[in-house]
mmCIF file of C-alpha atoms and ligand atoms in Angstrom:
data_model
loop_
_atom_site.group_PDB
_atom_site.id
_atom_site.type_symbol
_atom_site.label_atom_id
_atom_site.label_comp_id
_atom_site.label_asym_id
_atom_site.label_seq_id
_atom_site.Cartn_x
_atom_site.Cartn_y
_atom_site.Cartn_z
ATOM 1 C CA UNK Q 1 0.062 -0.018 -0.003
ATOM 2 C CA UNK Q 2 0.999 3.514 -1.085
ATOM 3 C CA UNK Q 3 2.494 5.648 2.093
ATOM 4 C CA UNK Q 4 0.184 8.546 2.603
ATOM 5 C CA UNK Q 5 2.084 11.938 3.167
ATOM 6 C CA UNK Q 6 0.135 14.807 4.319
ATOM 7 C CA UNK Q 7 0.409 18.207 2.953
ATOM 8 C CA UNK Q 8 -0.365 21.062 5.242
ATOM 9 C CA UNK Q 9 -0.448 24.672 4.274
ATOM 10 C CA UNK Q 10 -2.557 28.077 5.040
ATOM 11 C CA UNK Q 11 -1.722 29.170 1.180
ATOM 12 C CA UNK Q 12 -4.559 29.746 -1.063
ATOM 13 C CA UNK Q 13 -6.800 27.603 -2.852
ATOM 14 C CA UNK Q 14 -4.385 27.984 -6.090
ATOM 15 C CA UNK Q 15 -1.168 27.798 -4.313
ATOM 16 C CA UNK Q 16 -2.457 24.315 -2.431
ATOM 17 C CA UNK Q 17 -3.768 22.810 -5.793
ATOM 18 C CA UNK Q 18 -0.511 23.747 -7.664
ATOM 19 C CA UNK Q 19 1.532 22.197 -4.820
ATOM 20 C CA UNK Q 20 -0.397 18.809 -4.785
ATOM 21 C CA UNK Q 21 0.056 18.745 -8.430
ATOM 22 C CA UNK Q 22 3.614 19.360 -8.317
ATOM 23 C CA UNK Q 23 4.204 17.019 -5.319
ATOM 24 C CA UNK Q 24 2.542 14.262 -6.923
ATOM 25 C CA UNK Q 25 4.304 14.456 -10.144
ATOM 26 C CA UNK Q 26 7.587 14.459 -8.305
ATOM 27 C CA UNK Q 27 6.729 11.720 -6.152
ATOM 28 C CA UNK Q 28 4.291 9.237 -7.723
ATOM 29 C CA UNK Q 29 5.307 6.388 -5.253
ATOM 30 C CA UNK Q 30 3.477 8.287 -2.636
ATOM 31 C CA UNK Q 31 0.220 9.259 -1.884
ATOM 32 C CA UNK Q 32 0.072 13.209 -1.240
ATOM 33 C CA UNK Q 33 -3.157 14.448 0.189
ATOM 34 C CA UNK Q 34 -4.502 17.369 2.123
ATOM 35 C CA UNK Q 35 -5.489 16.956 5.789
ATOM 36 C CA UNK Q 36 -9.002 17.112 5.001
ATOM 37 C CA UNK Q 37 -8.929 14.496 2.463
ATOM 38 C CA UNK Q 38 -7.128 11.729 5.079
ATOM 39 C CA UNK Q 39 -9.294 9.142 7.178
ATOM 40 C CA UNK Q 40 -8.682 9.028 10.868
ATOM 41 C CA UNK Q 41 -6.012 6.080 10.434
ATOM 42 C CA UNK Q 42 -4.055 8.179 8.007
ATOM 43 C CA UNK Q 43 -3.963 11.262 10.461
ATOM 44 C CA UNK Q 44 -2.548 8.817 13.227
ATOM 45 C CA UNK Q 45 0.119 7.049 11.421
ATOM 46 C CA UNK Q 46 1.693 10.057 9.586
ATOM 47 C CA UNK Q 47 5.416 10.386 10.657
ATOM 48 C CA UNK Q 48 6.044 13.149 8.047
ATOM 49 C CA UNK Q 49 4.494 16.023 6.453
ATOM 50 C CA UNK Q 50 5.229 18.077 3.567
ATOM 51 C CA UNK Q 51 4.445 21.876 4.730
ATOM 52 C CA UNK Q 52 4.113 25.448 3.269
ATOM 53 C CA UNK Q 53 3.597 28.064 6.086
ATOM 54 C CA UNK Q 54 1.252 25.153 8.092
ATOM 55 C CA UNK Q 55 -1.106 26.139 10.864
ATOM 56 C CA UNK Q 56 -0.004 24.762 14.410
ATOM 57 C CA UNK Q 57 -3.320 23.627 14.925
ATOM 58 C CA UNK Q 58 -3.200 21.507 12.130
ATOM 59 C CA UNK Q 59 0.014 19.945 12.684
ATOM 60 C CA UNK Q 60 -1.456 18.881 15.721
ATOM 61 C CA UNK Q 61 -3.700 16.789 14.263
ATOM 62 C CA UNK Q 62 -0.917 14.206 13.546
ATOM 63 C CA UNK Q 63 0.053 13.046 16.836
ATOM 64 C CA UNK Q 64 3.052 10.714 15.415
ATOM 65 C CA UNK Q 65 4.645 13.670 13.212
ATOM 66 C CA UNK Q 66 8.254 13.020 13.746
ATOM 67 C CA UNK Q 67 9.630 15.673 10.970
ATOM 68 C CA UNK Q 68 8.354 18.099 8.496
ATOM 69 C CA UNK Q 69 9.776 18.995 5.050
ATOM 70 C CA UNK Q 70 9.222 22.722 4.525
ATOM 71 C CA UNK Q 71 8.845 24.040 1.219
ATOM 72 C CA UNK Q 72 10.092 27.454 2.338
ATOM 73 C CA UNK Q 73 13.784 28.445 3.027
ATOM 74 C CA UNK Q 74 12.625 30.572 5.796
ATOM 75 C CA UNK Q 75 11.255 29.031 8.895
ATOM 76 C CA UNK Q 76 11.043 31.649 10.961
ATOM 77 C CA UNK Q 77 7.216 31.539 11.467
ATOM 78 C CA UNK Q 78 6.979 27.815 12.077
ATOM 79 C CA UNK Q 79 9.833 27.932 14.859
ATOM 80 C CA UNK Q 80 8.059 30.774 16.260
ATOM 81 C CA UNK Q 81 4.475 29.081 16.443
ATOM 82 C CA UNK Q 82 5.370 25.943 17.579
ATOM 83 C CA UNK Q 83 8.798 26.718 20.138
ATOM 84 C CA UNK Q 84 8.081 23.803 22.366
ATOM 85 C CA UNK Q 85 7.408 20.929 19.710
ATOM 86 C CA UNK Q 86 10.031 18.308 19.270
ATOM 87 C CA UNK Q 87 9.117 17.920 15.793
ATOM 88 C CA UNK Q 88 12.057 18.279 13.340
ATOM 89 C CA UNK Q 89 12.044 21.090 10.793
ATOM 90 C CA UNK Q 90 13.716 20.411 7.566
ATOM 91 C CA UNK Q 91 13.915 23.781 5.422
ATOM 92 C CA UNK Q 92 14.172 23.780 1.749
ATOM 93 C CA UNK Q 93 17.552 24.074 0.298
ATOM 94 C CA UNK Q 94 17.532 24.372 -3.061
ATOM 95 C CA UNK Q 95 20.126 25.388 -5.084
ATOM 96 C CA UNK Q 96 17.538 26.990 -7.774
ATOM 97 C CA UNK Q 97 16.235 29.130 -4.939
ATOM 98 C CA UNK Q 98 20.051 30.216 -4.478
ATOM 99 C CA UNK Q 99 20.375 31.092 -8.023
ATOM 100 C CA UNK Q 100 17.072 32.958 -8.012
ATOM 101 C CA UNK Q 101 17.863 34.670 -5.114
ATOM 102 C CA UNK Q 102 21.548 35.584 -6.469
ATOM 103 C CA UNK Q 103 19.748 36.936 -9.640
ATOM 104 C CA UNK Q 104 17.765 39.374 -7.521
ATOM 105 C CA UNK Q 105 20.614 40.192 -5.780
ATOM 106 C CA UNK Q 106 22.360 41.201 -8.900
ATOM 107 C CA UNK Q 107 19.534 42.940 -10.404
ATOM 108 C CA UNK Q 108 18.918 45.323 -7.835
ATOM 109 C CA UNK Q 109 22.493 45.627 -6.865
ATOM 110 C CA UNK Q 110 22.929 46.831 -10.490
ATOM 111 C CA UNK Q 111 20.082 49.237 -10.059
ATOM 112 C CA UNK Q 112 21.701 50.989 -7.445
ATOM 113 C CA UNK Q 113 25.112 50.605 -8.788
ATOM 114 C CA UNK Q 114 24.085 52.529 -12.318
ATOM 115 C CA UNK Q 115 22.205 55.179 -10.100
ATOM 116 C CA UNK Q 116 18.735 54.020 -11.693
ATOM 117 C CA UNK Q 117 16.786 55.718 -8.602
ATOM 118 C CA UNK Q 118 18.588 59.255 -9.409
ATOM 119 C CA UNK Q 119 18.017 58.954 -13.107
ATOM 120 C CA UNK Q 120 14.132 58.087 -12.572
ATOM 121 C CA UNK Q 121 13.636 61.116 -10.425
ATOM 122 C CA UNK Q 122 15.387 63.162 -12.771
ATOM 123 C CA UNK Q 123 13.230 61.747 -15.610
ATOM 124 C CA UNK Q 124 9.935 63.029 -13.366
ATOM 125 C CA UNK Q 125 11.695 66.283 -13.701
ATOM 126 C CA UNK Q 126 12.735 66.141 -17.449
ATOM 127 C CA UNK Q 127 15.910 67.004 -16.099
ATOM 128 C CA UNK Q 128 18.989 65.912 -18.582
ATOM 129 C CA UNK Q 129 22.313 65.338 -16.348
ATOM 130 C CA UNK Q 130 24.848 62.778 -16.422
ATOM 131 C CA UNK Q 131 26.917 61.657 -13.395
ATOM 132 C CA UNK Q 132 30.279 59.833 -13.345
ATOM 133 C CA UNK Q 133 29.883 55.864 -13.441
ATOM 134 C CA UNK Q 134 31.731 54.123 -10.923
ATOM 135 C CA UNK Q 135 33.641 50.570 -11.711
ATOM 136 C CA UNK Q 136 32.189 47.514 -9.840
ATOM 137 C CA UNK Q 137 35.586 46.956 -8.534
ATOM 138 C CA UNK Q 138 35.318 50.492 -6.628
ATOM 139 C CA UNK Q 139 32.194 49.522 -5.133
ATOM 140 C CA UNK Q 140 31.906 47.147 -2.220
ATOM 141 C CA UNK Q 141 29.021 44.918 -1.624
ATOM 142 C CA UNK Q 142 28.746 43.765 1.940
ATOM 143 C CA UNK Q 143 26.549 40.694 2.741
ATOM 144 C CA UNK Q 144 24.815 40.204 6.206
ATOM 145 C CA UNK Q 145 24.410 36.367 6.133
ATOM 146 C CA UNK Q 146 26.637 33.948 4.304
ATOM 147 C CA UNK Q 147 24.580 30.899 4.229
ATOM 148 C CA UNK Q 148 22.853 29.064 1.067
ATOM 149 C CA UNK Q 149 21.477 32.418 -0.252
ATOM 150 C CA UNK Q 150 24.230 34.829 0.660
ATOM 151 C CA UNK Q 151 27.088 32.671 -0.596
ATOM 152 C CA UNK Q 152 25.681 32.456 -4.245
ATOM 153 C CA UNK Q 153 24.654 35.820 -4.350
ATOM 154 C CA UNK Q 154 28.113 36.790 -3.197
ATOM 155 C CA UNK Q 155 29.824 34.623 -5.959
ATOM 156 C CA UNK Q 156 27.580 35.946 -8.536
ATOM 157 C CA UNK Q 157 28.507 39.579 -7.506
ATOM 158 C CA UNK Q 158 32.391 38.540 -7.607
ATOM 159 C CA UNK Q 159 31.975 37.334 -10.989
ATOM 160 C CA UNK Q 160 30.631 40.995 -12.072
ATOM 161 C CA UNK Q 161 34.049 42.354 -10.359
ATOM 162 C CA UNK Q 162 32.283 44.064 -7.248
ATOM 163 C CA UNK Q 163 34.363 44.330 -4.216
ATOM 164 C CA UNK Q 164 32.536 41.681 -1.414
ATOM 165 C CA UNK Q 165 32.906 41.311 2.203
ATOM 166 C CA UNK Q 166 30.300 39.473 4.152
ATOM 167 C CA UNK Q 167 29.379 38.582 7.879
ATOM 168 C CA UNK Q 168 28.125 35.490 9.675
ATOM 169 C CA UNK Q 169 27.875 34.154 13.055
ATOM 170 C CA UNK Q 170 30.484 31.445 12.562
ATOM 171 C CA UNK Q 171 33.771 32.112 10.875
ATOM 172 C CA UNK Q 172 33.304 31.545 6.838
ATOM 173 C CA UNK Q 173 36.232 31.208 4.293
ATOM 174 C CA UNK Q 174 35.078 32.070 0.983
ATOM 175 C CA UNK Q 175 37.740 32.602 -2.053
ATOM 176 C CA UNK Q 176 37.750 36.008 -2.910
ATOM 177 C CA UNK Q 177 35.421 37.364 -0.073
ATOM 178 C CA UNK Q 178 36.517 39.184 3.062
ATOM 179 C CA UNK Q 179 34.913 37.511 5.775
ATOM 180 C CA UNK Q 180 34.114 38.742 9.386
ATOM 181 C CA UNK Q 181 32.065 37.191 12.472
ATOM 182 C CA UNK Q 182 31.066 38.729 16.069
ATOM 183 C CA UNK Q 183 30.054 41.992 16.794
ATOM 184 C CA UNK Q 184 32.863 43.781 15.638
ATOM 185 C CA UNK Q 185 32.625 42.102 12.326
ATOM 186 C CA UNK Q 186 29.169 43.584 12.018
ATOM 187 C CA UNK Q 187 30.687 46.895 12.445
ATOM 188 C CA UNK Q 188 33.379 46.276 9.851
ATOM 189 C CA UNK Q 189 30.887 45.160 6.997
ATOM 190 C CA UNK Q 190 28.640 48.020 7.489
ATOM 191 C CA UNK Q 191 31.529 50.778 7.702
ATOM 192 C CA UNK Q 192 33.080 49.133 4.574
ATOM 193 C CA UNK Q 193 30.128 48.837 2.165
ATOM 194 C CA UNK Q 194 28.635 50.866 -0.095
ATOM 195 C CA UNK Q 195 25.613 48.189 -0.531
ATOM 196 C CA UNK Q 196 24.444 46.484 2.216
ATOM 197 C CA UNK Q 197 22.471 43.073 1.415
ATOM 198 C CA UNK Q 198 20.677 41.472 4.244
ATOM 199 C CA UNK Q 199 20.211 37.723 3.699
ATOM 200 C CA UNK Q 200 19.975 36.423 7.396
ATOM 201 C CA UNK Q 201 17.192 34.699 9.522
ATOM 202 C CA UNK Q 202 15.268 36.538 11.766
ATOM 203 C CA UNK Q 203 16.132 34.850 15.114
ATOM 204 C CA UNK Q 204 16.112 36.405 18.701
ATOM 205 C CA UNK Q 205 19.862 37.837 17.895
ATOM 206 C CA UNK Q 206 18.844 39.358 14.715
ATOM 207 C CA UNK Q 207 15.544 41.102 15.295
ATOM 208 C CA UNK Q 208 16.254 44.969 14.887
ATOM 209 C CA UNK Q 209 19.887 44.552 14.241
ATOM 210 C CA UNK Q 210 19.574 47.118 11.575
ATOM 211 C CA UNK Q 211 19.017 50.001 14.274
ATOM 212 C CA UNK Q 212 20.094 53.980 14.410
ATOM 213 C CA UNK Q 213 23.402 52.676 15.405
ATOM 214 C CA UNK Q 214 24.016 49.980 12.700
ATOM 215 C CA UNK Q 215 22.536 52.683 10.132
ATOM 216 C CA UNK Q 216 24.753 55.365 11.492
ATOM 217 C CA UNK Q 217 27.678 52.945 10.875
ATOM 218 C CA UNK Q 218 27.236 52.547 7.558
ATOM 219 C CA UNK Q 219 28.892 55.176 4.962
ATOM 220 C CA UNK Q 220 26.881 58.482 4.262
ATOM 221 C CA UNK Q 221 25.231 57.847 0.913
ATOM 222 C CA UNK Q 222 25.039 54.217 0.985
ATOM 223 C CA UNK Q 223 22.513 51.712 0.097
ATOM 224 C CA UNK Q 224 20.300 49.034 1.662
ATOM 225 C CA UNK Q 225 18.731 45.762 0.533
ATOM 226 C CA UNK Q 226 16.784 43.713 2.528
ATOM 227 C CA UNK Q 227 15.892 40.705 0.973
ATOM 228 C CA UNK Q 228 15.516 38.392 4.243
ATOM 229 C CA UNK Q 229 12.674 39.424 6.952
ATOM 230 C CA UNK Q 230 11.401 42.764 7.432
ATOM 231 C CA UNK Q 231 11.692 42.805 11.408
ATOM 232 C CA UNK Q 232 15.644 42.494 10.989
ATOM 233 C CA UNK Q 233 15.372 46.412 10.483
ATOM 234 C CA UNK Q 234 14.154 48.960 12.582
ATOM 235 C CA UNK Q 235 11.735 50.696 10.341
ATOM 236 C CA UNK Q 236 11.891 54.040 12.313
ATOM 237 C CA UNK Q 237 15.467 54.208 12.343
ATOM 238 C CA UNK Q 238 15.705 53.352 8.435
ATOM 239 C CA UNK Q 239 13.064 55.997 7.624
ATOM 240 C CA UNK Q 240 14.954 58.647 9.593
ATOM 241 C CA UNK Q 241 18.330 57.915 8.003
ATOM 242 C CA UNK Q 242 16.653 58.162 4.627
ATOM 243 C CA UNK Q 243 15.049 61.481 5.357
ATOM 244 C CA UNK Q 244 18.492 62.659 6.252
ATOM 245 C CA UNK Q 245 20.252 61.475 3.531
ATOM 246 C CA UNK Q 246 22.514 59.181 5.478
ATOM 247 C CA UNK Q 247 21.068 56.297 3.620
ATOM 248 C CA UNK Q 248 20.796 57.053 0.043
ATOM 249 C CA UNK Q 249 18.225 54.374 -0.830
ATOM 250 C CA UNK Q 250 16.521 51.127 0.417
ATOM 251 C CA UNK Q 251 15.482 48.249 -1.651
ATOM 252 C CA UNK Q 252 12.955 46.157 0.769
ATOM 253 C CA UNK Q 253 11.289 43.181 -0.377
ATOM 254 C CA UNK Q 254 10.081 41.932 3.252
ATOM 255 C CA UNK Q 255 8.389 43.950 5.791
ATOM 256 C CA UNK Q 256 7.348 43.296 9.435
ATOM 257 C CA UNK Q 257 3.534 43.318 8.323
ATOM 258 C CA UNK Q 258 3.102 41.820 4.952
ATOM 259 C CA UNK Q 259 1.409 42.987 2.503
ATOM 260 C CA UNK Q 260 2.977 45.909 3.380
ATOM 261 C CA UNK Q 261 -0.140 48.205 4.666
ATOM 262 C CA UNK Q 262 -1.575 51.263 2.512
ATOM 263 C CA UNK Q 263 -0.878 53.485 5.604
ATOM 264 C CA UNK Q 264 3.031 52.740 5.161
ATOM 265 C CA UNK Q 265 5.441 55.365 4.608
ATOM 266 C CA UNK Q 266 7.404 53.018 2.569
ATOM 267 C CA UNK Q 267 5.067 53.340 -0.141
ATOM 268 C CA UNK Q 268 5.295 56.928 -1.106
ATOM 269 C CA UNK Q 269 9.153 57.564 0.103
ATOM 270 C CA UNK Q 270 11.310 58.759 -2.709
ATOM 271 C CA UNK Q 271 14.134 56.735 -1.751
ATOM 272 C CA UNK Q 272 12.363 53.152 -1.370
ATOM 273 C CA UNK Q 273 11.682 50.773 -3.650
ATOM 274 C CA UNK Q 274 8.943 48.407 -2.398
ATOM 275 C CA UNK Q 275 8.716 44.905 -3.493
ATOM 276 C CA UNK Q 276 6.117 42.221 -2.910
ATOM 277 C CA UNK Q 277 8.455 39.614 -1.330
ATOM 278 C CA UNK Q 278 9.458 38.368 -4.544
ATOM 279 C CA UNK Q 279 13.043 38.132 -4.554
ATOM 280 C CA UNK Q 280 13.371 34.600 -4.354
ATOM 281 C CA UNK Q 281 9.968 32.429 -4.762
ATOM 282 C CA UNK Q 282 10.433 28.665 -4.293
ATOM 283 C CA UNK Q 283 10.430 26.861 -7.711
ATOM 284 C CA UNK Q 284 7.691 24.155 -7.165
ATOM 285 C CA UNK Q 285 9.207 21.818 -9.534
ATOM 286 C CA UNK Q 286 12.752 21.686 -8.075
ATOM 287 C CA UNK Q 287 11.437 22.089 -4.445
ATOM 288 C CA UNK Q 288 9.113 19.136 -4.961
ATOM 289 C CA UNK Q 289 11.834 16.753 -6.146
ATOM 290 C CA UNK Q 290 13.885 17.920 -2.989
ATOM 291 C CA UNK Q 291 10.968 16.829 -0.900
ATOM 292 C CA UNK Q 292 10.657 13.770 -2.882
ATOM 293 C CA UNK Q 293 14.057 12.742 -2.559
ATOM 294 C CA UNK Q 294 14.293 13.302 1.357
ATOM 295 C CA UNK Q 295 11.300 11.777 2.168
ATOM 296 C CA UNK Q 296 12.023 8.663 0.097
ATOM 297 C CA UNK Q 297 15.243 8.572 1.987
ATOM 298 C CA UNK Q 298 13.652 8.719 5.248
ATOM 299 C CA UNK Q 299 11.495 5.693 4.299
ATOM 300 C CA UNK Q 300 14.353 3.428 3.049
ATOM 301 C CA UNK Q 301 17.048 4.377 6.021
ATOM 302 C CA UNK Q 302 14.895 5.765 8.675
ATOM 303 C CA UNK Q 303 17.260 9.004 8.758
ATOM 304 C CA UNK Q 304 15.646 12.229 9.040
ATOM 305 C CA UNK Q 305 17.540 14.836 6.904
ATOM 306 C CA UNK Q 306 19.618 17.765 8.482
ATOM 307 C CA UNK Q 307 16.994 19.916 10.354
ATOM 308 C CA UNK Q 308 17.319 23.282 11.867
ATOM 309 C CA UNK Q 309 18.868 23.790 15.141
ATOM 310 C CA UNK Q 310 16.028 25.025 17.288
ATOM 311 C CA UNK Q 311 18.762 26.447 20.011
ATOM 312 C CA UNK Q 312 20.102 28.760 16.919
ATOM 313 C CA UNK Q 313 16.380 29.549 15.410
ATOM 314 C CA UNK Q 314 17.522 28.750 11.895
HETATM 315 P P1 LIG O 401 21.023 29.981 5.834
HETATM 316 O O1 LIG O 401 21.846 29.160 5.023
HETATM 317 O O2 LIG O 401 20.532 29.376 7.290
HETATM 318 O O3 LIG O 401 22.058 31.141 6.339
HETATM 319 C C1 LIG O 401 22.039 32.107 7.110
HETATM 320 C C2 LIG O 401 23.234 33.093 7.235
HETATM 321 O O4 LIG O 401 23.032 33.882 8.190
HETATM 322 C C3 LIG O 401 24.299 32.047 7.802
HETATM 323 O O5 LIG O 401 25.629 32.682 7.247
HETATM 324 C C4 LIG O 401 24.517 32.331 9.202
HETATM 325 O O6 LIG O 401 25.479 32.341 9.724
HETATM 326 C C5 LIG O 401 24.023 33.828 9.485
HETATM 327 N N1 LIG O 401 23.552 34.152 10.690
HETATM 328 C C6 LIG O 401 22.459 33.715 11.564
HETATM 329 N N2 LIG O 401 22.328 34.426 12.736
HETATM 330 C C7 LIG O 401 23.380 35.217 12.380
HETATM 331 C C8 LIG O 401 23.810 36.162 13.897
HETATM 332 N N3 LIG O 401 23.383 36.421 14.984
HETATM 333 N N4 LIG O 401 24.787 37.102 13.555
HETATM 334 C C9 LIG O 401 25.489 36.744 12.131
HETATM 335 N N5 LIG O 401 25.134 35.833 11.176
HETATM 336 C C10 LIG O 401 24.184 35.078 11.287
HETATM 337 O O7 LIG O 401 19.899 30.658 5.335
HETATM 338 P P2 LIG O 401 19.644 31.265 3.948
HETATM 339 O O8 LIG O 401 19.035 30.013 3.112
HETATM 340 O O9 LIG O 401 20.890 31.787 3.357
HETATM 341 O O10 LIG O 401 18.354 32.216 3.994
HETATM 342 C C11 LIG O 401 18.451 33.441 4.411
HETATM 343 C C12 LIG O 401 17.309 33.973 4.771
HETATM 344 O O11 LIG O 401 16.729 34.562 3.577
HETATM 345 C C13 LIG O 401 16.370 33.007 5.132
HETATM 346 O O12 LIG O 401 16.087 33.017 6.491
HETATM 347 C C14 LIG O 401 14.694 33.615 5.046
HETATM 348 O O13 LIG O 401 14.735 34.928 5.832
HETATM 349 C C15 LIG O 401 15.226 34.925 3.799
HETATM 350 N N6 LIG O 401 14.540 34.496 2.303
HETATM 351 C C16 LIG O 401 13.922 35.365 1.946
HETATM 352 C C17 LIG O 401 13.462 35.096 0.399
HETATM 353 C C18 LIG O 401 12.521 36.360 -0.256
HETATM 354 O O14 LIG O 401 11.966 35.660 -1.058
HETATM 355 N N7 LIG O 401 12.780 37.326 0.341
HETATM 356 C C19 LIG O 401 13.500 33.419 0.057
HETATM 357 C C20 LIG O 401 14.020 32.809 0.573
HETATM 358 C C21 LIG O 401 14.877 32.944 1.941
HETATM 359 P P3 LIG O 401 26.341 30.986 9.822
HETATM 360 O O15 LIG O 401 26.924 30.702 8.600
HETATM 361 O O16 LIG O 401 27.399 31.106 11.211
HETATM 362 O O17 LIG O 401 25.526 29.704 10.489
#
């Protein structure tokens, strides 16, 4: 008899249907079903589930659950909502997602590097004025977070000849990149960089890490790209740094409250580019294959794939 794998998600109907289709096609040896389609024995037996932003109350309907395969790379919400659970959380680590994120980092770094916000402003004023072009090698891009996504994005920027530095919790050794760790390392990256790219998880240690002090450590006229989580940045401090001109421009893809409320000053701020959390969406086909392979391996060997470390929060 085919093993039944529950799929648990708070996503829209279209998202759920799209995921079920992709997962069923990637793992035909299993039966992948929504919770409501499962009978009581199936709910009682499930040891593993595939999740995409699951409701904690739904997971509680699976009493034997040992681990979940998340279809998201960021697991902040599930970790926060199930703080005491012993269930292991395996996040999505998809090389395709890293490539998609690297493409977004490259696109928005070039947008800032080639002064596009300024030329856009000039166009609204019918103003013809040229500004000097800076070479990529004279521009330092600093990454906060050198994990799966940060490393690939840093590699792509190196290929474009940018100077790259980065900060992580533990020491990283990456060819061509000046790396730092620890509190003094954060200061070093912020003060060296013309563009700071945030690609670290939201944890107890990182919440609000880009506060007034961090922003004042950044170079005058530097820019910020936040592609990780909104709550890493203190919004009031960032708005004040943008208003004063200390920070020239911010590209924000993620916000403390999403969708970004219409009342947010970010929408109309001339020095802010608002994106609706699109820098690196999960690619269903590749993510489903990764979930399929992890789950098949678990049933073959009994080994749960590498899970996130709850004590670190990521
Ligand atoms: P990852 O592989 O877990 O890497 C996280 C990096 O952050 C690591 O380098 C880690 O240091 C560093 N870090 C964590 N806590 C730190 C701290 N307290 N101080 C300094 N460095 C710290 O995560 P990832 O796959 O690269 O993803 C990063 C984040 O991107 C996710 O958590 C998610 O929030 C976000 N994301 C956004 C989108 C989007 O579409 N906007 C899509 C996917 C993911 P170590 O190397 O020492 O562990």
